[in-house]
Short mmCIF file of C-alpha atoms (C1' of nucleotides) in Angstrom, two decimals:
data_model
loop_
_atom_site.label_atom_id
_atom_site.label_comp_id
_atom_site.label_asym_id
_atom_site.label_seq_id
_atom_site.Cartn_x
_atom_site.Cartn_y
_atom_site.Cartn_z
CA MET Y 1 0.00 0.00 0.00
CA SER Y 2 2.62 2.53 -1.01
CA MET Y 3 2.24 5.26 -3.58
CA LYS Y 4 3.83 8.40 -4.94
CA ILE Y 5 2.14 11.74 -4.93
CA SER Y 6 0.76 11.37 -8.43
CA GLN Y 7 -0.97 8.17 -7.48
CA LEU Y 8 -2.32 9.83 -4.36
CA SER Y 9 -3.64 12.56 -6.61
CA ASP Y 10 -5.27 10.03 -8.95
CA GLU Y 11 -6.74 8.10 -6.05
CA THR Y 12 -8.36 11.10 -4.38
CA GLY Y 13 -9.08 13.31 -7.37
CA VAL Y 14 -7.20 16.19 -5.80
CA ALA Y 15 -4.63 18.00 -7.95
CA ARG Y 16 -0.98 17.45 -7.14
CA ALA Y 17 -0.41 21.14 -6.61
CA THR Y 18 -3.22 21.14 -4.09
CA LEU Y 19 -1.78 18.14 -2.26
CA LYS Y 20 1.55 19.90 -1.98
CA TYR Y 21 -0.30 22.92 -0.66
CA TYR Y 22 -2.00 20.77 1.96
CA LEU Y 23 1.40 19.35 2.93
CA ARG Y 24 2.78 22.84 3.34
CA GLU Y 25 -0.23 23.95 5.38
CA GLY Y 26 0.00 20.96 7.67
CA LEU Y 27 -3.33 19.44 6.67
CA LEU Y 28 -1.62 16.36 5.33
CA HIS Y 29 1.21 14.55 7.11
CA ALA Y 30 4.40 14.07 5.10
CA GLY Y 31 5.04 10.77 3.39
CA ALA Y 32 7.99 8.52 4.20
CA SER Y 33 10.91 10.19 2.49
CA ARG Y 34 12.78 7.96 0.02
CA GLY Y 35 15.73 10.01 -0.98
CA ARG Y 36 15.55 13.68 -1.82
CA THR Y 37 13.02 13.54 -4.62
CA GLN Y 38 10.63 10.85 -3.60
CA ALA Y 39 8.27 10.12 -0.78
CA ASP Y 40 5.89 7.27 -0.16
CA TYR Y 41 2.27 7.81 0.73
CA ASP Y 42 -0.05 5.14 2.05
CA ALA Y 43 -3.65 4.44 2.98
CA SER Y 44 -3.51 6.89 5.86
CA HIS Y 45 -2.79 9.68 3.40
CA VAL Y 46 -5.68 8.69 1.19
CA ALA Y 47 -7.97 8.67 4.21
CA ARG Y 48 -6.68 12.04 5.35
CA VAL Y 49 -7.17 13.66 2.00
CA ARG Y 50 -10.70 12.32 1.77
CA LEU Y 51 -11.38 13.59 5.27
CA VAL Y 52 -10.05 17.04 4.45
CA ARG Y 53 -12.13 17.23 1.29
CA ALA Y 54 -15.27 16.06 3.10
CA LEU Y 55 -14.78 18.66 5.84
CA ILE Y 56 -14.29 21.39 3.27
CA GLU Y 57 -16.98 20.43 0.79
CA ALA Y 58 -19.72 18.86 2.85
CA GLY Y 59 -18.89 20.45 6.18
CA GLY Y 60 -18.24 23.86 4.73
CA LEU Y 61 -15.18 24.36 6.93
CA SER Y 62 -12.37 26.75 6.15
CA LEU Y 63 -8.84 25.42 5.75
CA ALA Y 64 -7.97 26.94 9.11
CA SER Y 65 -10.80 25.01 10.79
CA VAL Y 66 -9.84 21.83 9.02
CA LYS Y 67 -6.33 22.30 10.34
CA GLU Y 68 -7.62 22.55 13.89
CA VAL Y 69 -9.71 19.46 13.39
CA VAL Y 70 -6.86 17.33 12.07
CA GLN Y 71 -4.64 18.55 14.87
CA ALA Y 72 -7.30 17.50 17.34
CA LEU Y 73 -7.34 14.15 15.58
CA GLU Y 74 -3.63 13.74 16.15
CA SER Y 75 -3.60 14.56 19.86
CA PRO Y 76 -6.55 12.83 21.49
CA PRO Y 77 -7.29 14.01 25.03
CA ASP Y 78 -7.70 11.20 27.53
CA ARG Y 79 -10.82 12.23 29.35
CA ARG Y 80 -13.89 11.29 27.43
CA HIS Y 81 -15.75 14.49 28.12
CA ASP Y 82 -12.85 16.70 27.09
CA LEU Y 83 -12.94 15.24 23.64
CA LEU Y 84 -16.19 16.95 22.90
CA GLY Y 85 -14.90 20.30 24.01
CA ALA Y 86 -11.79 19.95 21.90
CA ALA Y 87 -13.83 19.01 18.88
CA GLN Y 88 -16.28 21.83 19.39
CA CYS Y 89 -13.52 24.38 19.97
CA ALA Y 90 -11.94 23.30 16.73
CA LEU Y 91 -15.18 23.98 14.95
CA THR Y 92 -16.63 27.26 16.07
CA GLY Y 93 -14.71 30.33 15.13
CA SER Y 94 -15.42 31.58 18.64
CA THR Y 95 -12.27 33.60 19.07
CA ARG Y 96 -14.20 36.25 20.94
CA ALA Y 97 -13.47 36.34 24.65
CA GLU Y 98 -16.14 38.87 25.48
CA PRO Y 99 -17.44 38.25 28.99
CA VAL Y 100 -21.00 38.83 27.85
CA SER Y 101 -23.86 37.92 30.07
CA CYS Y 102 -26.05 35.96 27.63
CA PRO Y 103 -29.29 36.32 29.58
CA ARG Y 104 -31.52 34.35 27.24
CA ALA Y 105 -29.05 31.54 26.64
CA ARG Y 106 -28.41 31.12 30.37
CA ALA Y 107 -32.10 31.28 31.16
CA LEU Y 108 -32.77 28.52 28.67
CA MET Y 109 -30.05 26.27 30.04
CA ASN Y 110 -31.31 26.85 33.52
CA ASP Y 111 -34.86 26.19 32.48
CA LEU Y 112 -33.92 22.87 30.93
CA SER Y 113 -31.46 21.94 33.68
CA TRP Y 114 -28.70 21.30 31.17
CA ARG Y 115 -25.25 20.93 32.68
CA ILE Y 116 -23.27 23.51 30.77
CA ASP Y 117 -19.99 25.15 31.69
CA PRO Y 118 -21.06 28.75 32.43
CA GLY Y 119 -18.06 30.02 30.48
CA SER Y 120 -18.83 28.07 27.35
CA PRO Y 121 -18.49 30.10 24.16
CA LEU Y 122 -21.54 28.25 22.90
CA LEU Y 123 -23.67 30.38 25.20
CA THR Y 124 -22.43 33.60 23.69
CA ASP Y 125 -22.85 32.08 20.23
CA LEU Y 126 -26.45 31.30 21.02
CA GLU Y 127 -27.08 34.74 22.44
CA HIS Y 128 -25.63 36.37 19.33
CA GLN Y 129 -27.79 34.20 17.11
CA LEU Y 130 -30.92 35.09 19.03
CA ASP Y 131 -29.99 38.76 18.84
CA ALA Y 132 -29.50 38.45 15.09
CA ALA Y 133 -32.95 36.92 14.69
CA ASP Y 134 -34.42 39.79 16.70
CA ALA Y 135 -32.56 42.35 14.60
CA ALA Y 136 -33.88 40.70 11.44
CA GLY Y 137 -37.38 41.15 12.75
CA VAL Y 138 -38.08 37.53 13.54
CA ALA Y 139 -38.18 36.93 17.24
CA VAL Y 140 -38.04 33.39 18.56
CA PRO Y 141 -40.41 33.03 21.52
CA ASP Y 142 -39.03 31.23 24.54
CA GLU Y 143 -41.49 28.41 24.21
CA ARG Y 144 -40.47 27.70 20.65
CA LEU Y 145 -36.84 27.87 21.63
CA ARG Y 146 -37.46 25.27 24.33
CA THR Y 147 -39.12 22.99 21.83
CA TYR Y 148 -36.16 23.30 19.50
CA ALA Y 149 -33.81 22.59 22.37
CA THR Y 150 -35.71 19.47 23.30
CA SER Y 151 -35.51 18.12 19.79
CA MET Y 152 -31.81 18.87 19.52
CA HIS Y 153 -31.27 17.16 22.83
CA GLU Y 154 -32.62 13.99 21.28
CA VAL Y 155 -30.15 14.42 18.47
CA ALA Y 156 -27.34 14.96 20.95
CA GLN Y 157 -28.35 11.82 22.79
CA VAL Y 158 -27.86 9.77 19.64
CA ASP Y 159 -24.62 11.59 18.92
CA VAL Y 160 -23.08 10.75 22.24
CA GLU Y 161 -24.38 7.19 22.25
CA SER Y 162 -22.76 6.46 18.94
CA VAL Y 163 -19.27 7.36 20.09
CA PRO Y 164 -17.24 4.15 20.15
CA ASP Y 165 -15.30 3.10 23.25
CA ASP Y 166 -12.04 2.82 21.38
CA PRO Y 167 -10.37 6.18 22.07
CA GLN Y 168 -8.74 6.39 18.65
CA GLY Y 169 -12.00 5.95 16.83
CA ALA Y 170 -13.75 8.15 19.36
CA VAL Y 171 -11.95 11.30 18.34
CA ARG Y 172 -12.61 10.65 14.71
CA GLN Y 173 -16.25 9.91 15.37
CA VAL Y 174 -16.82 12.96 17.51
CA VAL Y 175 -15.04 15.43 15.32
CA VAL Y 176 -16.15 14.20 11.96
CA ALA Y 177 -19.65 13.27 12.94
CA THR Y 178 -20.19 16.66 14.50
CA VAL Y 179 -19.14 18.53 11.40
CA LEU Y 180 -20.55 16.29 8.74
CA ILE Y 181 -23.86 15.58 10.38
CA ASP Y 182 -24.70 19.26 10.86
CA PRO Y 183 -25.59 19.74 7.19
CA ILE Y 184 -27.44 16.44 7.15
CA LEU Y 185 -29.63 17.64 10.01
CA ILE Y 186 -30.29 20.90 8.22
CA THR Y 187 -31.31 19.08 5.07
CA LEU Y 188 -33.56 16.79 7.09
CA ARG Y 189 -35.15 19.86 8.61
CA ARG Y 190 -35.94 21.23 5.16
CA LEU Y 191 -37.34 17.91 4.03
CA GLY Y 192 -39.39 17.70 7.19
CA GLN Y 193 -40.77 21.16 6.48
CA GLN Y 194 -41.79 20.01 3.03
CA ASP Y 195 -43.60 17.03 4.49
CA VAL Y 196 -45.38 18.95 7.22
CA SER Y 197 -46.33 21.67 4.80
CA ALA Y 198 -47.62 19.21 2.22
CA GLN Y 199 -49.62 17.49 4.93
CA ARG Y 200 -51.05 20.71 6.24
CA PHE Y 201 -51.71 22.80 3.18
CA GLY Y 202 -52.34 20.11 0.61
CA LEU Y 203 -50.11 18.86 -2.13
CA ASP Y 204 -51.69 20.11 -5.35
CA MET H 1 -39.46 58.69 9.10
CA SER H 2 -37.26 59.94 6.31
CA MET H 3 -33.48 59.92 6.23
CA LYS H 4 -30.51 60.40 3.98
CA ILE H 5 -27.93 57.75 3.37
CA SER H 6 -25.62 59.00 6.10
CA GLN H 7 -28.37 58.67 8.67
CA LEU H 8 -29.17 55.21 7.37
CA SER H 9 -25.50 54.40 7.82
CA ASP H 10 -25.51 55.74 11.38
CA GLU H 11 -28.72 53.92 12.21
CA THR H 12 -27.54 50.54 11.00
CA GLY H 13 -23.82 50.76 11.64
CA VAL H 14 -23.07 49.88 8.04
CA ALA H 15 -20.58 52.09 6.17
CA ARG H 16 -21.96 54.38 3.50
CA ALA H 17 -19.75 52.81 0.86
CA THR H 18 -21.18 49.44 1.78
CA LEU H 19 -24.75 50.71 1.57
CA LYS H 20 -24.06 52.06 -1.89
CA TYR H 21 -22.59 48.71 -2.78
CA TYR H 22 -25.75 46.98 -1.58
CA LEU H 23 -27.81 49.39 -3.66
CA ARG H 24 -25.73 48.58 -6.72
CA GLU H 25 -26.01 44.85 -6.06
CA GLY H 26 -29.76 45.00 -5.63
CA LEU H 27 -29.78 43.95 -1.98
CA LEU H 28 -31.27 47.26 -0.93
CA HIS H 29 -34.12 48.97 -2.76
CA ALA H 30 -33.45 52.52 -3.90
CA GLY H 31 -34.72 55.42 -1.82
CA ALA H 32 -37.22 57.97 -3.06
CA SER H 33 -35.18 60.22 -5.31
CA ARG H 34 -35.29 63.91 -4.36
CA GLY H 35 -33.42 65.60 -7.12
CA ARG H 36 -30.22 64.29 -8.63
CA THR H 37 -28.09 64.23 -5.52
CA GLN H 38 -30.47 63.23 -2.78
CA ALA H 39 -32.69 60.31 -1.93
CA ASP H 40 -34.87 59.59 1.03
CA TYR H 41 -34.68 56.35 2.94
CA ASP H 42 -37.20 55.15 5.47
CA ALA H 43 -37.92 52.47 8.03
CA SER H 44 -38.17 49.82 5.32
CA HIS H 45 -34.56 50.50 4.38
CA VAL H 46 -33.41 50.21 7.96
CA ALA H 47 -35.24 46.90 8.28
CA ARG H 48 -33.78 45.65 5.03
CA VAL H 49 -30.24 46.52 5.97
CA ARG H 50 -30.63 44.80 9.32
CA LEU H 51 -32.06 41.76 7.56
CA VAL H 52 -29.18 41.65 5.10
CA ARG H 53 -26.63 41.93 7.85
CA ALA H 54 -28.32 39.22 9.91
CA LEU H 55 -28.44 36.87 6.94
CA ILE H 56 -24.76 37.47 6.23
CA GLU H 57 -23.42 37.43 9.76
CA ALA H 58 -25.62 35.03 11.66
CA GLY H 59 -26.91 33.02 8.72
CA GLY H 60 -23.55 32.81 7.02
CA LEU H 61 -25.10 33.46 3.61
CA SER H 62 -23.17 34.79 0.66
CA LEU H 63 -24.25 38.05 -0.93
CA ALA H 64 -25.60 36.07 -3.87
CA SER H 65 -27.81 34.00 -1.56
CA VAL H 66 -28.96 37.08 0.29
CA LYS H 67 -29.95 38.55 -3.04
CA GLU H 68 -32.07 35.52 -3.84
CA VAL H 69 -33.69 35.73 -0.44
CA VAL H 70 -34.62 39.39 -0.71
CA GLN H 71 -35.96 38.80 -4.21
CA ALA H 72 -38.10 36.01 -2.82
CA LEU H 73 -39.28 38.47 -0.17
CA GLU H 74 -40.36 40.90 -2.85
CA SER H 75 -42.37 38.46 -4.95
CA PRO H 76 -44.40 36.30 -2.59
CA PRO H 77 -45.97 33.28 -4.29
CA ASP H 78 -49.67 32.87 -3.54
CA ARG H 79 -49.86 29.21 -2.71
CA ARG H 80 -48.83 28.59 0.84
CA HIS H 81 -46.83 25.49 0.09
CA ASP H 82 -44.84 27.10 -2.73
CA LEU H 83 -43.48 29.62 -0.33
CA LEU H 84 -41.37 27.03 1.35
CA GLY H 85 -39.92 25.80 -1.91
CA ALA H 86 -39.05 29.31 -2.98
CA ALA H 87 -37.37 30.02 0.31
CA GLN H 88 -35.46 26.78 0.26
CA CYS H 89 -34.38 27.24 -3.34
CA ALA H 90 -33.07 30.65 -2.43
CA LEU H 91 -30.98 29.10 0.27
CA THR H 92 -29.29 26.01 -1.04
CA GLY H 93 -26.75 26.54 -3.73
CA SER H 94 -28.30 23.57 -5.47
CA THR H 95 -27.64 24.67 -9.00
CA ARG H 96 -26.88 21.10 -9.98
CA ALA H 97 -29.54 19.54 -12.14
CA GLU H 98 -27.99 16.09 -12.10
CA PRO H 99 -30.71 13.48 -12.36
CA VAL H 100 -29.02 11.36 -9.71
CA SER H 101 -30.82 8.47 -8.16
CA CYS H 102 -30.19 9.17 -4.45
CA PRO H 103 -30.91 5.64 -3.24
CA ARG H 104 -30.39 6.24 0.44
CA ALA H 105 -32.23 9.53 0.56
CA ARG H 106 -35.22 8.09 -1.28
CA ALA H 107 -35.23 4.97 0.84
CA LEU H 108 -35.34 7.10 3.97
CA MET H 109 -38.20 9.24 2.72
CA ASN H 110 -40.09 6.15 1.74
CA ASP H 111 -39.39 4.52 5.05
CA LEU H 112 -40.77 7.50 6.95
CA SER H 113 -43.65 8.10 4.52
CA TRP H 114 -42.66 11.73 4.05
CA ARG H 115 -44.40 13.48 1.17
CA ILE H 116 -41.47 14.81 -0.81
CA ASP H 117 -41.35 15.89 -4.43
CA PRO H 118 -39.20 13.15 -6.03
CA GLY H 119 -37.31 15.80 -7.97
CA SER H 120 -36.40 17.86 -4.96
CA PRO H 121 -32.78 19.00 -4.91
CA LEU H 122 -32.83 18.36 -1.19
CA LEU H 123 -32.69 14.64 -1.91
CA THR H 124 -29.51 14.96 -3.92
CA ASP H 125 -28.11 17.25 -1.25
CA LEU H 126 -28.78 14.63 1.38
CA GLU H 127 -27.27 11.90 -0.75
CA HIS H 128 -24.13 13.95 -1.30
CA GLN H 129 -23.83 14.61 2.40
CA LEU H 130 -24.18 10.95 3.24
CA ASP H 131 -21.57 10.11 0.62
CA ALA H 132 -19.23 12.68 2.11
CA ALA H 133 -19.62 11.13 5.55
CA ASP H 134 -18.84 7.74 4.07
CA ALA H 135 -15.79 9.11 2.27
CA ALA H 136 -14.58 10.65 5.51
CA GLY H 137 -14.76 7.24 7.12
CA VAL H 138 -17.77 7.88 9.32
CA ALA H 139 -20.78 6.01 8.07
CA VAL H 140 -24.21 6.94 9.38
CA PRO H 141 -26.24 3.76 9.94
CA ASP H 142 -29.79 3.83 8.64
CA GLU H 143 -31.25 3.52 12.08
CA ARG H 144 -29.37 6.53 13.37
CA LEU H 145 -30.37 8.48 10.29
CA ARG H 146 -34.01 7.66 10.98
CA THR H 147 -33.66 8.89 14.53
CA TYR H 148 -32.16 12.14 13.32
CA ALA H 149 -34.95 12.50 10.80
CA THR H 150 -37.58 12.01 13.46
CA SER H 151 -36.09 14.71 15.65
CA MET H 152 -35.81 17.12 12.76
CA HIS H 153 -39.41 16.41 11.87
CA GLU H 154 -40.41 17.72 15.28
CA VAL H 155 -38.42 20.85 14.54
CA ALA H 156 -40.11 21.18 11.17
CA GLN H 157 -43.49 20.83 12.82
CA VAL H 158 -42.79 23.83 15.02
CA ASP H 159 -41.39 25.72 12.04
CA VAL H 160 -44.50 25.29 9.96
CA GLU H 161 -46.84 25.96 12.85
CA SER H 162 -45.23 29.28 13.57
CA VAL H 163 -45.83 30.67 10.10
CA PRO H 164 -48.38 33.47 10.40
CA ASP H 165 -51.51 33.54 8.23
CA ASP H 166 -50.77 36.98 6.90
CA PRO H 167 -49.06 36.25 3.55
CA GLN H 168 -46.72 39.25 3.80
CA GLY H 169 -45.38 38.20 7.16
CA ALA H 170 -45.38 34.58 6.07
CA VAL H 171 -42.66 35.02 3.49
CA ARG H 172 -40.51 36.88 5.91
CA GLN H 173 -41.08 34.32 8.61
CA VAL H 174 -40.34 31.35 6.40
CA VAL H 175 -37.26 32.75 4.75
CA VAL H 176 -35.68 34.42 7.69
CA ALA H 177 -36.60 31.82 10.24
CA THR H 178 -35.22 29.08 8.06
CA VAL H 179 -31.87 30.74 7.64
CA LEU H 180 -31.42 32.23 11.05
CA ILE H 181 -32.68 29.29 13.05
CA ASP H 182 -30.31 26.83 11.38
CA PRO H 183 -27.30 28.04 13.35
CA ILE H 184 -29.38 28.20 16.52
CA LEU H 185 -30.27 24.55 16.11
CA ILE H 186 -26.64 23.65 15.53
CA THR H 187 -25.60 25.49 18.66
CA LEU H 188 -28.36 23.79 20.64
CA ARG H 189 -27.07 20.46 19.35
CA ARG H 190 -23.58 21.25 20.66
CA LEU H 191 -24.97 22.35 24.01
CA GLY H 192 -27.08 19.23 24.15
CA GLN H 193 -24.00 17.13 23.51
CA GLN H 194 -22.26 18.85 26.40
CA ASP H 195 -25.16 18.08 28.69
CA VAL H 196 -25.53 14.46 27.65
CA SER H 197 -21.79 13.94 27.85
CA ALA H 198 -21.55 15.53 31.29
CA GLN H 199 -24.44 13.40 32.43
CA ARG H 200 -22.96 10.22 31.04
CA PHE H 201 -19.26 10.55 31.69
CA GLY H 202 -19.33 12.70 34.79
CA LEU H 203 -18.41 16.31 35.23
CA ASP H 204 -15.19 16.10 37.30
"C1'" DC D 1 25.40 4.53 -18.21
"C1'" DT D 2 22.50 7.58 -20.43
"C1'" DC D 3 18.40 9.99 -20.91
"C1'" DC D 4 13.89 11.50 -19.97
"C1'" DA D 5 9.94 11.73 -16.88
"C1'" DT D 6 8.84 12.52 -12.34
"C1'" DT D 7 9.45 14.33 -7.76
"C1'" DG D 8 9.82 17.55 -3.84
"C1'" DG D 9 10.37 22.19 -2.85
"C1'" DA D 10 9.58 26.95 -3.40
"C1'" DT D 11 7.56 31.22 -5.39
"C1'" DA D 12 4.43 33.64 -7.76
"C1'" DG D 13 0.10 34.18 -9.81
"C1'" DT D 14 -5.11 33.66 -10.07
"C1'" DA D 15 -10.20 33.99 -9.20
"C1'" DG D 16 -13.82 35.18 -6.42
"C1'" DC D 17 -15.84 37.47 -2.53
"C1'" DG D 18 -17.02 41.38 0.29
"C1'" DC D 19 -16.17 45.26 0.98
"C1'" DT D 20 -13.63 50.10 1.00
"C1'" DC D 21 -11.52 54.07 -1.05
"C1'" DT D 22 -11.29 57.74 -4.19
"C1'" DC D 23 -12.92 60.74 -7.33
"C1'" DC D 24 -16.52 63.52 -9.48
"C1'" DA D 25 -20.05 66.93 -10.71
"C1'" DA D 26 -24.58 68.12 -8.97
"C1'" DT D 27 -26.94 70.01 -5.47
"C1'" DA D 28 -28.71 71.17 -0.86
"C1'" DA D 29 -28.01 73.80 3.35
"C1'" DT D 30 -26.40 78.03 5.42
"C1'" DA Q 1 -21.65 82.63 -2.40
"C1'" DT Q 2 -19.76 79.11 0.03
"C1'" DT Q 3 -19.36 74.78 2.12
"C1'" DA Q 4 -20.81 70.08 2.95
"C1'" DT Q 5 -23.07 66.27 1.40
"C1'" DT Q 6 -24.94 63.23 -2.00
"C1'" DG Q 7 -25.40 59.71 -5.66
"C1'" DG Q 8 -22.91 57.38 -8.91
"C1'" DA Q 9 -19.13 54.83 -10.76
"C1'" DG Q 10 -14.55 52.70 -10.88
"C1'" DA Q 11 -10.52 51.00 -9.01
"C1'" DG Q 12 -8.26 48.89 -5.31
"C1'" DC Q 13 -7.65 45.85 -1.16
"C1'" DG Q 14 -7.28 41.85 1.93
"C1'" DC Q 15 -8.42 37.35 2.37
"C1'" DT Q 16 -8.99 32.46 1.01
"C1'" DA Q 17 -8.18 28.44 -1.59
"C1'" DC Q 18 -6.10 27.05 -4.80
"C1'" DT Q 19 -3.10 26.68 -9.41
"C1'" DA Q 20 0.81 27.31 -12.34
"C1'" DT Q 21 5.57 27.64 -13.13
"C1'" DC Q 22 10.19 26.89 -12.37
"C1'" DC Q 23 14.05 24.25 -10.53
"C1'" DA Q 24 17.68 20.92 -9.49
"C1'" DA Q 25 17.79 16.22 -7.87
"C1'" DT Q 26 16.71 11.84 -8.79
"C1'" DG Q 27 14.58 7.33 -10.19
"C1'" DG Q 28 13.64 4.08 -13.63
"C1'" DA Q 29 13.84 2.25 -18.59
"C1'" DG Q 30 16.60 0.82 -22.14
#
DNA sequence: CTCCATTGGATAGTAGCGCTCTCCAATAAT
DNA sequence: ATTATTGGAGAGCGCTACTATCCAATGGAG
């Protein structure tokens, strides 16, 4: 299972120049060097390239985010719960350290008795998103928000259940599943809307 | 309620040059022209600018998508069910007209008895996303997919219920809520994962 | 051993997006 | 009459994700 860069390119459908770029950017680990002008790539490189492409194309991640993800993949934390945080940190571009209060987000968490780190950037994310909806003239009533939260909690339940025990596979599962399933959920939401709407307002 | 462009800029926090750019790009309707070098803007312009910004910042839409959305806002279809399709078309960049078969997506819809137009681009989207997950080495078993679909159907139920009868407000609600609530759902999923994980693996 | 294709490595260039800056004559406000 | 502002249009900028070109070193085929 050993190949040169051209074969890697053929195998994955990614241009050689792009592969070299990924090597330079640290998205792809170097191959085993055979002399000065040759390196061997193997199945792990094929898998990595496919992962990177999936994260970019299906997950809509930037190269910088992909880099964080693959770095998280390479240094798995030992505590099970930390994994999630690492994966999530790698994903959100939450570089803002504003000590905002997030009244609505906190109220919701409290209301639902969710165990959330009070300093989690997810809370400020949520608050910003609610503010944006308000600014756009579409308020989300608390009750509706709670309903959404309940449904997403079911999703999260499945997410966490499906993490394998094997720590190696766990990181991969958590990180990749989180990113790649997001768009799947969104698409399912749209399809669900179609169904409910068809049911309610007739097909014609 | 009449203002010049500078006031509109002050009101919305968007630079004058950017507002002019939006005008050129058709994201913002022109103000009432008062002579050659003056136009009046009103509350509708403020609302539009805030909407555009929310779609871009919180919704993560490209200017091109925002343009489609605001055009959909300006020409509301009369049939209630069409609204949804228009909104959804404006959102996905599904410009691909590939007559793909989408075996898994169709099987799922069939399995759940959802009423979906067999030609819907959402089906090909879903199929692509499932393929991407496979390629990335993280398969989504059918059973898990069904569970996700069920949860998202609950979300969709709430979505459709909260559409007002008033056709003017309906378009706005559908379009904006769809785009702006997506990220909220994703954030709620992450928070839910935190909670489930804390519950399952301990807080320590 | 020779010769040509390929490789790794590096640099520069490209296309698209989302602004932002600069300039202008016309005009409104004072 | 003077000054500030406006609409309009074009060019330019910073960023991202590549892509293209060049190079000497080398590997493999004959």
